[in-house]
Amino acid sequence: MHGRPRKAPTEEEQEASVVKGAKLRSIQAKFFQFHHTNTYTKEALEVNAKLLEMNPEFITGWNYRKLAVQYHLEAAQSDEDSIKSILDEELKVVESALMTNFKSYGAWHHRKWVLNMGHSSTDREMFLLKKFQKLDARNFHAWNYRRFVTALKNIPDEEELQYTTDMIYENFSNYSAWHNRSVLLSRLLKEEVEGYYPKEKVLTEEFEFVRNALFTDPDDQSGWFYHLWLLDQTVKLEHLPVSSWPPNGSNVNVSDYCALSPSLSSISRTLPLILCFSEAVGGINSSTVSVVCESNMDSNLIWTPISVDKSGLARTWLTYLTFSSEPMHPSRNYLVKVSIANSEGIVSSAGFCCSNPSHMAFTICLPSSNTEFDEGPDIERIDWSEENFSSNQLHSENLGLINSFNELTISGGNKKTYETNAKIIADEIAYCRELLSEMDCKIGKLTLARLLLAYDALSSASRGVQDQNMFQYKEILELYHDLMKLDPPHFQYYKDQYSLVFLKQELANEESLLKYCYQYRDSTSLSNNSLCLCLRGLSLSQIGCIERLLWVQMLDLSNNGIRSIEGLESLQLLCCLNLSNNKICSFSALEPLRLLKSLKVLDISHNEIGAHPIDTRRYLCASPLSHASDWKREEFVVSGPEMTIYWDAFSIFSGLNLRQLSVTGNPIADKKFKLFLCKLLPAMKWLDDEKLR
């Protein structure tokens, strides 16, 4: 049972275990004789039944019984009485096994298998469940089987919901009952069953119900987990576009960003268009997102999800706008309108469809038709020393871009629903504060932090703007700071959450954001890339608030405690990245870099890559020999024998066009590895401050 310490067996118990083991081995030997010869006689089945009664977890025994049942059913043909007799015997065997261990996966699965045959009565099943749930009301096997039986018997969800209410009143700590309640309510809310609509009314009642449990025993986690599920239902209403690049209302010179295009020529003028949503979505294409421009533009847009997995879902989506080379007025700005339709084709990871249209617009300045494009300036070595950055020389065009992001307003969303749900969360915040005023509760502090963040999200959505000047993050940061001291085993989780909230606070508005914006000294060598967002030395362990960083092309994250760069793949304009002096311990943690095709400068020096005592890289990265890998076999062979050692580095760097790379200070960065990098990256000009060509 959970939370109960194991006791050392007594001498008598040890002797009994030895005797039982000897008997079990003897029966098991007889069983295997029958199994290997495909013998399904009455004697063989009796031996198997004894074996399963002694050891219900013996999966091979249950599989044998399935073969035996199928054998005898074929012999019985269409004799209904014989079929029923065979299956009833199986139910008895399962029941005997469950008496030995009522948490046996194999036994419960076999009973489901028998009932699915459709020849057995389900009348006894509810009686059996009552017996086992009396022995252990939290037995999740029994609750899972109960959902299976109620579906077979067509018992209404409303009736089962009342059963969970009764079980919870008997014991507030019944986590399985709380979980079953969430399963039932999910269906009732989705189908809008009478009495369970509107959703906001039901959620208010459920918050009040679970609050009784929380105030009765605040240290019990069962009710808190259900409270967290309710919070999730309150916040996740629909997916909204939260930011874009170019930003809504901005004015962009296309020639400044042509080097970011995947294909360059003297006749194509291309601009990346990025949409970032509140959660991962799928179904972004030309039929669900309309892009209209006053100039001649290729309307056949291909949208790509920016995600390290292959699910087809992503928070960030990318396409490229390609403009005609026909002569146009060189000084005129052209309007681009983007509309996201209210379409069932756009579906979020939570299963919500886009129910409200969203619109945004920006203007572009196109270069003349005879302009030649190249891959941008020949970047000299970037020196990340602090003295090379200035906060007093920010260019006006860069300031204008930042202002555009902080004035972002994208229409869409049901503001009334957001306001109603924000009121629900505000009430829960008040009750949670009341509880914490009476006692010091770890999970209560964590819940309050989550409630405050949820209120911020709903309030922002109801205002229809992403400006967060009005919200205070100080209380949330204090809560996570307290939790790091109160709950050391979960320190890293709280630290990660602290980092995410800290970034929300620091990037919330123009005034706070500008504190971290610096101009690189040699702006001519980097063109418009010279504005750097410097987040160095902030003790960050995780990166967040990506939706407010889509404009960033130069990013300094050095001297933090970062272990993973998940989320950075959304920064499709990123050219220069400094990750030095962090806690990155493997190349698998750098996987998002594979999607940053504009990246030219990378510093991962003084991390912990190669220091892990056990080589976990082959488990965390896709092997070139794996069926899931998208590597080409010929690349593996041509690249030489070093590939067997450095294939994880190959998977990250092979698709990049890096000009400058720093790896010094990592245990893996020996002479052999650096030679491998030089071979892998032929365009690289600088390696660890040393000029190559």
XYZ file of C-alpha atoms in Angstrom:
693
model
C 0.000 0.000 0.000
C 1.153 3.552 -0.656
C 2.988 5.192 2.207
C 3.309 2.030 4.277
C 6.887 0.983 5.089
C 8.006 -2.566 4.302
C 8.613 -4.868 7.249
C 11.381 -7.437 7.377
C 9.898 -10.989 7.240
C 10.004 -13.099 10.394
C 11.762 -16.444 10.508
C 8.425 -18.294 10.223
C 7.454 -16.197 7.209
C 10.764 -16.939 5.516
C 10.302 -20.685 6.040
C 6.766 -20.514 4.648
C 8.058 -18.613 1.615
C 10.648 -21.322 0.918
C 7.973 -24.036 1.064
C 5.649 -22.023 -1.183
C 8.470 -21.440 -3.675
C 9.244 -25.151 -3.909
C 5.558 -25.966 -4.482
C 5.260 -23.196 -7.071
C 8.268 -24.466 -9.038
C 6.837 -27.990 -9.078
C 3.452 -26.834 -10.433
C 5.144 -24.501 -12.894
C 7.238 -27.364 -14.291
C 4.063 -29.416 -14.927
C 2.406 -26.411 -16.540
C 5.259 -25.862 -19.000
C 5.078 -29.510 -20.062
C 1.447 -28.981 -21.072
C 2.134 -25.570 -22.600
C 5.011 -26.719 -24.807
C 2.954 -29.618 -26.184
C -0.184 -27.484 -26.720
C -2.139 -29.713 -24.345
C -5.485 -28.266 -23.220
C -7.003 -31.168 -21.270
C -8.989 -30.863 -18.048
C -5.893 -31.896 -16.049
C -3.765 -29.254 -17.799
C -6.290 -26.517 -17.068
C -6.532 -27.542 -13.402
C -2.731 -27.322 -13.052
C -2.807 -23.907 -14.727
C -5.616 -22.734 -12.387
C -3.608 -23.772 -9.296
C -0.553 -21.978 -10.653
C -2.483 -18.746 -11.273
C -4.124 -18.912 -7.860
C -0.660 -19.061 -6.284
C 0.902 -16.511 -8.648
C -1.701 -14.294 -10.394
C 1.087 -12.179 -11.977
C 2.242 -15.083 -14.172
C 1.316 -13.588 -17.562
C 2.334 -16.701 -19.521
C -0.286 -18.628 -17.550
C -3.045 -16.210 -18.579
C -1.947 -16.300 -22.211
C -2.088 -20.109 -22.090
C -5.661 -19.951 -20.815
C -6.629 -17.720 -23.728
C -5.261 -20.306 -26.159
C -7.097 -23.047 -24.285
C -10.385 -21.119 -24.352
C -10.093 -20.534 -28.084
C -9.341 -24.235 -28.599
C -12.405 -25.396 -26.647
C -14.672 -22.742 -28.182
C -13.822 -24.044 -31.642
C -14.712 -27.551 -30.468
C -17.995 -26.314 -28.973
C -18.919 -24.654 -32.283
C -22.343 -23.026 -31.819
C -23.462 -24.856 -28.684
C -24.447 -21.872 -26.513
C -24.557 -23.891 -23.264
C -21.049 -25.266 -23.816
C -19.690 -21.813 -24.681
C -21.261 -20.301 -21.565
C -19.860 -23.115 -19.404
C -16.336 -22.579 -20.757
C -16.410 -18.835 -20.157
C -18.028 -19.097 -16.710
C -15.168 -21.380 -15.673
C -12.714 -18.678 -16.747
C -14.497 -16.102 -14.603
C -14.199 -18.444 -11.591
C -10.462 -18.894 -12.186
C -9.997 -15.125 -12.372
C -11.990 -14.608 -9.181
C -9.829 -17.130 -7.310
C -6.679 -15.397 -8.553
C -7.998 -12.000 -7.457
C -8.612 -13.364 -3.966
C -4.853 -13.915 -3.799
C -3.940 -10.545 -5.308
C -6.728 -8.151 -6.207
C -4.204 -5.851 -7.932
C -3.129 -8.382 -10.559
C -2.936 -6.795 -13.996
C -3.124 -10.159 -15.747
C -6.225 -11.296 -13.855
C -8.241 -8.130 -14.488
C -7.191 -8.084 -18.148
C -8.251 -11.733 -18.581
C -11.645 -11.016 -17.046
C -12.170 -8.153 -19.516
C -11.169 -10.449 -22.340
C -13.775 -13.044 -21.286
C -16.601 -10.514 -20.921
C -15.793 -9.028 -24.327
C -16.726 -12.405 -25.827
C -20.335 -11.349 -25.227
C -21.623 -14.675 -23.826
C -21.358 -13.918 -20.090
C -23.735 -12.101 -17.781
C -22.490 -8.875 -16.214
C -24.894 -9.116 -13.259
C -22.274 -10.532 -10.885
C -19.621 -7.976 -11.842
C -20.977 -5.100 -9.756
C -21.222 -7.409 -6.726
C -17.616 -8.519 -7.259
C -16.461 -4.900 -7.583
C -18.241 -3.953 -4.365
C -16.385 -6.763 -2.584
C -12.946 -5.692 -3.823
C -13.566 -1.973 -3.356
C -14.547 -2.727 0.236
C -11.147 -4.367 0.731
C -9.378 -1.357 -0.837
C -11.504 1.590 -1.913
C -8.538 3.119 -3.797
C -7.762 0.017 -5.910
C -7.344 1.612 -9.336
C -7.594 -1.807 -11.040
C -11.107 -2.201 -9.662
C -12.041 1.375 -10.649
C -10.713 0.834 -14.153
C -12.719 -2.399 -14.407
C -15.755 -0.576 -13.069
C -15.586 1.887 -15.986
C -15.404 -1.095 -18.331
C -18.452 -2.797 -16.780
C -20.598 0.345 -16.608
C -19.965 0.864 -20.315
C -21.106 -2.722 -21.028
C -24.197 -2.290 -18.878
C -24.936 1.214 -20.236
C -25.094 2.678 -16.729
C -25.552 6.478 -17.054
C -22.551 8.657 -16.214
C -24.765 10.737 -13.910
C -25.455 7.650 -11.790
C -21.774 6.750 -11.610
C -20.909 10.341 -10.692
C -23.179 10.045 -7.674
C -21.354 6.835 -6.742
C -18.023 8.686 -6.740
C -19.609 11.349 -4.516
C -20.649 8.688 -2.006
C -17.182 7.086 -2.054
C -15.464 10.444 -1.563
C -17.692 11.284 1.407
C -16.638 7.957 2.930
C -12.977 8.802 2.435
C -11.648 12.143 1.159
C -8.320 10.404 0.443
C -9.768 8.147 -2.268
C -7.650 9.307 -5.193
C -9.192 6.729 -7.544
C -12.668 8.097 -6.844
C -11.495 11.639 -7.580
C -9.893 10.429 -10.804
C -13.038 8.568 -11.873
C -14.998 11.744 -11.187
C -12.773 13.671 -13.599
C -13.276 10.997 -16.287
C -17.067 11.110 -15.921
C -17.279 14.897 -15.792
C -15.120 15.207 -18.899
C -17.710 13.267 -20.879
C -20.703 15.014 -19.320
C -19.232 18.460 -20.022
C -18.182 17.580 -23.554
C -21.631 16.201 -24.434
C -23.367 19.084 -22.618
C -25.694 16.679 -20.815
C -28.687 18.301 -19.126
C -27.649 19.625 -15.729
C -23.997 19.882 -16.778
C -24.201 23.038 -18.834
C -23.010 25.746 -18.844
C -19.541 24.505 -18.022
C -18.738 27.483 -15.773
C -21.668 26.639 -13.459
C -20.494 23.021 -13.102
C -16.886 24.050 -12.440
C -17.989 26.471 -9.704
C -19.952 23.684 -7.992
C -17.036 21.251 -8.297
C -14.561 23.748 -6.832
C -16.885 24.141 -3.855
C -17.183 20.349 -3.505
C -13.431 19.692 -3.503
C -12.841 22.662 -1.198
C -14.606 20.753 1.591
C -11.967 18.023 1.301
C -9.062 20.480 1.176
C -10.130 22.340 4.303
C -10.822 19.050 6.119
C -7.378 17.571 5.473
C -5.058 20.030 3.675
C -2.108 17.613 3.744
C -3.902 14.933 1.745
C -2.961 15.229 -1.937
C -5.971 13.446 -3.490
C -8.262 16.478 -3.416
C -5.468 18.797 -4.530
C -4.906 16.713 -7.670
C -8.600 16.971 -8.523
C -8.421 20.712 -7.835
C -5.548 20.893 -10.342
C -7.689 19.074 -12.928
C -10.495 21.589 -12.375
C -8.014 24.435 -12.793
C -6.890 22.944 -16.094
C -10.501 22.732 -17.293
C -11.055 26.371 -16.333
C -8.000 27.744 -18.126
C -7.962 25.660 -21.311
C -10.860 27.116 -23.231
C -9.427 27.388 -26.715
C -6.134 28.024 -28.421
C -5.407 31.616 -29.354
C -2.587 33.156 -31.365
C -0.557 35.006 -28.735
C 2.142 36.531 -30.931
C 3.520 36.642 -34.432
C 6.465 37.754 -36.486
C 6.256 40.231 -38.097
C 4.317 41.661 -35.138
C 0.816 43.003 -35.532
C 1.013 46.681 -36.575
C 4.737 46.591 -37.399
C 6.594 47.857 -40.469
C 9.280 45.499 -41.807
C 11.900 45.989 -44.485
C 12.009 42.683 -46.400
C 15.616 43.142 -47.516
C 16.763 42.990 -43.871
C 15.481 39.435 -43.542
C 16.063 37.838 -46.938
C 19.136 36.060 -45.590
C 16.793 34.082 -43.337
C 15.056 32.518 -46.337
C 15.740 28.832 -47.061
C 16.366 29.593 -50.742
C 17.995 32.721 -52.129
C 18.126 34.064 -55.642
C 18.281 37.382 -57.428
C 14.590 37.219 -58.360
C 12.993 36.062 -55.098
C 12.190 38.268 -52.177
C 11.213 36.168 -49.187
C 10.076 36.960 -45.653
C 9.446 34.450 -42.831
C 5.988 34.582 -41.218
C 5.701 33.033 -37.754
C 2.547 32.381 -35.704
C 2.759 31.424 -32.034
C -0.283 29.961 -30.214
C -1.147 29.599 -26.522
C -0.710 25.829 -26.836
C 0.309 23.243 -29.426
C -2.090 23.060 -32.376
C -2.399 21.201 -35.645
C -4.142 21.885 -38.930
C -2.439 25.158 -39.885
C -2.553 25.419 -43.675
C -3.701 27.694 -46.495
C -7.344 26.808 -45.926
C -7.330 27.683 -42.210
C -4.977 30.691 -42.355
C -5.486 33.359 -44.997
C -2.616 35.675 -45.981
C -3.409 38.553 -48.343
C -0.952 41.176 -49.587
C -1.384 44.326 -51.703
C 1.655 43.312 -53.764
C 2.032 40.239 -55.942
C 2.775 37.349 -53.606
C 2.893 33.579 -54.059
C -0.382 32.373 -52.507
C 0.713 28.734 -52.327
C 2.001 28.873 -48.746
C 3.386 25.800 -47.007
C 3.100 25.917 -43.216
C 5.607 23.959 -41.118
C 5.197 23.041 -37.428
C 8.264 24.060 -35.410
C 8.542 21.112 -33.040
C 11.231 18.572 -32.131
C 8.714 15.705 -32.257
C 6.787 14.411 -35.264
C 3.267 14.693 -33.874
C 2.273 17.421 -36.348
C 1.343 19.676 -33.407
C 3.323 22.759 -32.406
C 2.909 26.072 -30.605
C 4.855 27.795 -33.367
C 4.199 27.527 -37.110
C 6.355 28.907 -39.920
C 5.863 29.791 -43.566
C 7.689 32.012 -46.056
C 6.081 34.861 -47.992
C 7.619 35.082 -51.462
C 7.028 38.324 -53.350
C 7.095 38.848 -57.083
C 10.102 40.486 -58.740
C 7.885 42.725 -60.868
C 8.818 46.457 -60.691
C 7.179 48.256 -57.782
C 7.357 51.649 -56.207
C 10.580 51.421 -54.125
C 9.397 53.596 -51.250
C 5.866 52.305 -50.854
C 4.749 50.142 -47.941
C 2.474 47.214 -48.733
C -0.137 45.915 -46.298
C -0.204 42.205 -45.371
C -3.339 40.854 -43.681
C -3.385 37.511 -41.826
C -6.687 35.913 -40.798
C -7.125 32.730 -38.775
C -10.574 31.326 -39.452
C -12.954 29.842 -36.893
C -12.355 26.363 -38.250
C -12.673 22.836 -36.918
C -9.535 22.117 -38.923
C -7.335 23.796 -36.272
C -7.267 21.496 -33.253
C -5.225 21.885 -30.070
C -3.433 19.141 -28.151
C -6.304 19.283 -25.631
C -8.851 18.590 -28.393
C -10.315 22.110 -28.660
C -11.209 23.564 -32.069
C -10.750 27.175 -33.104
C -14.138 28.782 -32.448
C -13.249 32.458 -32.838
C -11.517 34.137 -35.792
C -8.337 36.166 -35.250
C -6.902 38.905 -37.421
C -3.624 40.788 -37.605
C -1.845 43.030 -40.100
C 1.593 44.515 -40.755
C 3.260 46.481 -43.533
C 6.324 45.573 -45.552
C 8.816 47.575 -47.544
C 9.970 45.683 -50.646
C 13.365 46.252 -52.262
C 13.617 47.151 -55.930
C 13.367 44.327 -58.438
C 17.049 44.512 -59.442
C 18.337 43.995 -55.880
C 20.713 41.066 -55.526
C 20.437 38.895 -52.426
C 23.138 36.912 -50.712
C 23.468 35.118 -47.412
C 24.103 38.325 -45.526
C 27.377 39.853 -44.407
C 30.484 37.763 -43.888
C 30.260 37.519 -40.111
C 33.517 38.099 -38.305
C 34.192 36.496 -34.936
C 31.589 37.457 -32.329
C 33.143 38.318 -28.975
C 30.577 37.789 -26.175
C 32.545 39.819 -23.605
C 30.405 42.346 -21.728
C 32.507 45.296 -22.842
C 31.447 44.650 -26.437
C 27.791 45.442 -25.713
C 26.233 48.810 -24.991
C 22.774 49.705 -23.718
C 23.125 53.381 -24.672
C 23.258 52.966 -28.454
C 20.053 51.098 -29.294
C 18.989 51.821 -32.861
C 15.612 53.418 -33.396
C 14.448 50.647 -35.774
C 15.155 48.035 -33.099
C 13.234 50.009 -30.493
C 10.315 50.247 -32.893
C 10.242 46.480 -33.287
C 10.178 45.953 -29.509
C 7.379 48.483 -29.165
C 5.356 46.601 -31.770
C 5.555 43.411 -29.730
C 4.465 45.130 -26.554
C 1.489 46.683 -28.327
C 0.362 43.310 -29.672
C -3.412 42.976 -29.909
C -4.874 40.043 -31.800
C -8.649 39.891 -31.921
C -10.483 36.675 -31.190
C -11.705 34.650 -28.254
C -14.819 34.711 -26.122
C -13.987 37.541 -23.720
C -17.122 37.019 -21.612
C -16.174 33.393 -20.937
C -12.651 34.452 -19.988
C -14.019 37.056 -17.587
C -16.368 34.503 -15.971
C -13.601 31.949 -15.533
C -11.235 34.615 -14.204
C -13.851 35.355 -11.525
C -13.955 31.636 -10.622
C -10.164 31.565 -10.269
C -10.185 34.792 -8.233
C -12.547 33.166 -5.725
C -10.270 30.117 -5.475
C -7.267 32.378 -4.871
C -9.096 33.972 -1.937
C -9.978 30.583 -0.418
C -6.447 29.288 -0.920
C -4.982 32.324 0.820
C -7.429 31.801 3.663
C -6.243 28.202 4.062
C -2.562 29.164 3.977
C -3.174 31.830 6.620
C -4.150 29.027 9.003
C -1.377 26.525 8.214
C 1.841 26.061 6.220
C 0.941 23.635 3.417
C 3.381 22.825 0.603
C 0.828 21.716 -1.960
C -1.356 24.652 -0.966
C 1.469 27.062 -1.813
C 2.027 25.295 -5.134
C -1.685 25.490 -5.941
C -1.806 29.197 -5.102
C 1.099 29.845 -7.475
C -0.711 27.957 -10.236
C -3.963 29.806 -9.526
C -2.252 33.181 -9.769
C -0.704 32.260 -13.126
C -4.058 30.991 -14.376
C -5.717 34.245 -13.340
C -3.042 36.174 -15.230
C -3.651 34.124 -18.400
C -7.438 34.501 -18.253
C -7.260 38.210 -17.444
C -4.926 38.839 -20.388
C -7.230 36.876 -22.710
C -10.302 38.767 -21.512
C -8.559 42.094 -22.229
C -7.538 40.797 -25.659
C -3.987 42.072 -25.218
C -0.668 40.557 -24.252
C 0.457 43.574 -22.229
C 1.066 42.389 -18.665
C 1.886 45.651 -16.915
C -1.000 45.259 -14.490
C -0.013 41.855 -13.159
C 2.345 41.357 -10.222
C 4.604 38.289 -10.215
C 6.332 38.985 -6.918
C 3.963 36.793 -4.896
C 4.383 33.814 -7.230
C 8.169 34.075 -7.101
C 8.054 34.189 -3.297
C 5.876 31.060 -3.241
C 8.302 29.079 -5.408
C 11.229 30.404 -3.362
C 9.558 29.097 -0.189
C 8.825 25.742 -1.815
C 12.476 25.275 -2.787
C 13.316 25.443 0.931
C 10.293 23.498 2.207
C 10.509 20.627 -0.285
C 14.173 19.891 -1.235
C 13.397 16.609 -3.108
C 11.480 18.633 -5.710
C 13.885 21.581 -5.731
C 14.632 21.378 -9.459
C 10.948 21.454 -10.427
C 10.344 24.567 -8.315
C 13.513 26.126 -9.692
C 12.309 25.571 -13.262
C 8.926 27.100 -12.465
C 10.637 30.034 -10.738
C 12.693 30.649 -13.897
C 9.604 30.643 -16.122
C 7.753 33.115 -13.898
C 10.829 35.320 -13.547
C 11.078 35.584 -17.332
C 7.374 36.463 -17.545
C 8.002 39.275 -15.092
C 11.145 40.592 -16.763
C 9.747 40.451 -20.310
C 6.267 41.704 -19.399
C 6.599 45.234 -20.766
C 8.880 47.516 -22.708
C 10.482 49.136 -19.666
C 11.609 45.863 -18.096
C 12.554 44.289 -21.440
C 14.822 47.177 -22.432
C 16.998 46.486 -19.364
C 18.220 43.363 -21.156
C 18.620 44.818 -24.664
C 22.137 45.724 -25.784
C 23.722 46.824 -29.046
C 26.717 44.827 -30.237
C 29.687 47.123 -30.783
C 30.272 46.139 -34.431
C 26.775 46.596 -35.801
C 28.052 46.835 -39.376
C 29.255 43.230 -39.405
C 25.889 41.915 -38.206
C 23.566 44.337 -40.021
C 20.183 44.296 -38.275
C 21.263 41.368 -36.096
C 23.280 43.595 -33.764
C 20.516 43.964 -31.139
C 21.219 41.380 -28.441
C 18.907 40.172 -25.702
C 21.277 39.553 -22.787
C 19.821 37.201 -20.166
C 23.181 36.198 -18.739
C 23.790 35.469 -15.061
C 20.118 35.333 -13.976
C 20.268 31.807 -12.451
C 17.778 30.553 -15.043
C 17.286 26.801 -15.260
C 14.680 26.821 -18.032
C 13.649 29.029 -20.934
C 10.109 30.353 -21.260
C 8.005 33.264 -22.488
C 9.066 32.329 -26.011
C 6.037 34.061 -27.521
C 7.603 37.430 -26.618
C 10.997 36.584 -28.112
C 10.162 35.805 -31.742
C 12.018 38.967 -32.839
C 15.339 37.957 -31.212
C 18.294 37.336 -33.539
C 21.116 37.541 -31.004
C 20.650 35.902 -27.595
C 23.006 35.598 -24.639
C 21.983 32.954 -22.048
C 25.428 32.406 -20.579
C 26.237 31.913 -16.879
C 22.882 30.401 -15.894
C 21.906 26.902 -14.777
C 20.163 25.820 -17.988
C 19.877 22.062 -18.558
C 17.527 22.067 -21.553
C 16.837 24.594 -24.297
C 13.338 23.319 -25.068
C 11.334 26.131 -26.659
C 14.219 27.896 -28.413
C 13.223 26.179 -31.669
C 10.485 28.825 -31.966
C 13.075 31.598 -32.413
C 13.353 31.159 -36.170
C 15.212 34.475 -36.659
C 18.009 33.496 -34.263
C 21.494 33.933 -35.762
C 23.781 34.142 -32.719
C 23.371 32.143 -29.496
C 25.529 32.017 -26.371
C 24.882 29.060 -24.010
C 28.270 29.008 -22.328
C 28.695 28.246 -18.603
C 25.429 26.368 -18.106
C 24.608 22.780 -17.061
C 23.927 21.181 -20.433
C 25.155 17.605 -20.090
C 24.395 16.010 -23.477
C 23.856 16.843 -27.124
C 20.295 15.558 -26.804
C 19.555 18.643 -24.673
C 20.504 20.726 -27.727
C 18.027 19.036 -30.079
C 16.002 22.255 -30.704
C 19.078 23.648 -32.488
C 18.326 21.308 -35.402
C 15.363 23.529 -36.316
C 17.264 26.843 -36.172
C 18.362 27.016 -39.801
C 19.433 30.682 -39.535
C 21.927 29.988 -36.735
C 25.469 31.091 -37.625
C 27.184 31.609 -34.254
C 26.954 29.152 -31.323
C 28.818 29.081 -28.010
C 28.257 25.975 -25.825
C 31.610 26.191 -24.045
C 32.081 25.286 -20.373
C 29.075 23.011 -20.032
C 29.012 19.358 -18.947
C 28.724 17.606 -22.305
C 30.492 14.255 -22.054
C 30.773 14.311 -18.258
C 27.928 11.892 -17.565
C 29.357 8.712 -15.961
C 26.882 6.569 -17.952
C 26.528 7.155 -21.669
C 22.799 7.869 -21.870
C 23.127 9.598 -25.221
C 22.238 6.484 -27.204
C 18.919 6.349 -25.304
C 18.097 10.049 -25.605
C 19.111 10.659 -29.218
C 17.911 8.781 -32.303
C 20.619 6.357 -33.410
C 21.564 6.247 -37.107
C 20.641 2.566 -36.965
C 17.225 3.231 -35.415
C 14.111 2.738 -37.544
C 12.833 6.051 -36.112
C 15.843 7.973 -37.344
C 15.678 10.165 -40.442
C 19.411 9.770 -41.137
C 20.591 8.446 -44.455
C 22.701 5.323 -44.329
C 25.150 6.630 -46.923
C 25.848 9.698 -44.729
C 26.716 7.432 -41.836
C 29.218 5.429 -43.877
C 30.856 8.356 -45.684
C 31.357 10.369 -42.505
C 33.954 7.905 -41.246
C 34.531 5.787 -38.125
C 34.186 8.776 -35.778
C 30.440 8.529 -36.357
C 30.140 5.578 -33.970
C 31.370 7.868 -31.186
C 29.943 11.253 -32.187
C 26.682 10.373 -33.977
C 24.675 12.375 -31.409
C 26.715 15.502 -32.229
C 26.257 14.731 -35.927
C 22.471 14.644 -35.472
C 22.513 18.185 -34.030
C 25.108 19.964 -36.182
C 24.859 18.270 -39.587
C 21.899 20.373 -40.757
C 23.330 23.690 -39.561
C 25.483 26.202 -41.421
C 27.574 27.440 -38.494
C 30.352 29.971 -39.070
C 31.517 30.165 -35.447
C 31.395 27.461 -32.757
C 32.825 27.254 -29.239
C 32.921 23.917 -27.386
C 35.943 24.333 -25.131
C 35.525 23.455 -21.468
C 33.327 20.407 -22.134
C 34.755 16.982 -21.239
C 34.040 15.770 -24.776
C 35.959 18.630 -26.433
C 39.284 16.893 -27.113
C 41.403 17.209 -30.247
C 39.710 14.249 -31.938
C 36.244 15.758 -31.436
C 37.320 19.144 -32.792
C 38.727 17.494 -35.921
C 35.362 15.779 -36.345
C 33.578 19.142 -36.110
C 35.859 20.680 -38.725
C 34.994 17.828 -41.076
C 31.282 18.057 -40.300
C 31.017 21.861 -40.672
C 33.007 22.881 -43.775
C 31.667 26.472 -43.726
C 32.899 27.066 -40.151
C 35.526 29.830 -39.891
C 36.051 29.997 -36.126
C 36.360 27.122 -33.641
C 37.077 27.990 -30.002
C 38.406 31.465 -30.884
C 40.791 29.955 -33.436
C 40.449 31.012 -37.070
C 40.255 28.036 -39.427
C 40.288 29.716 -42.821
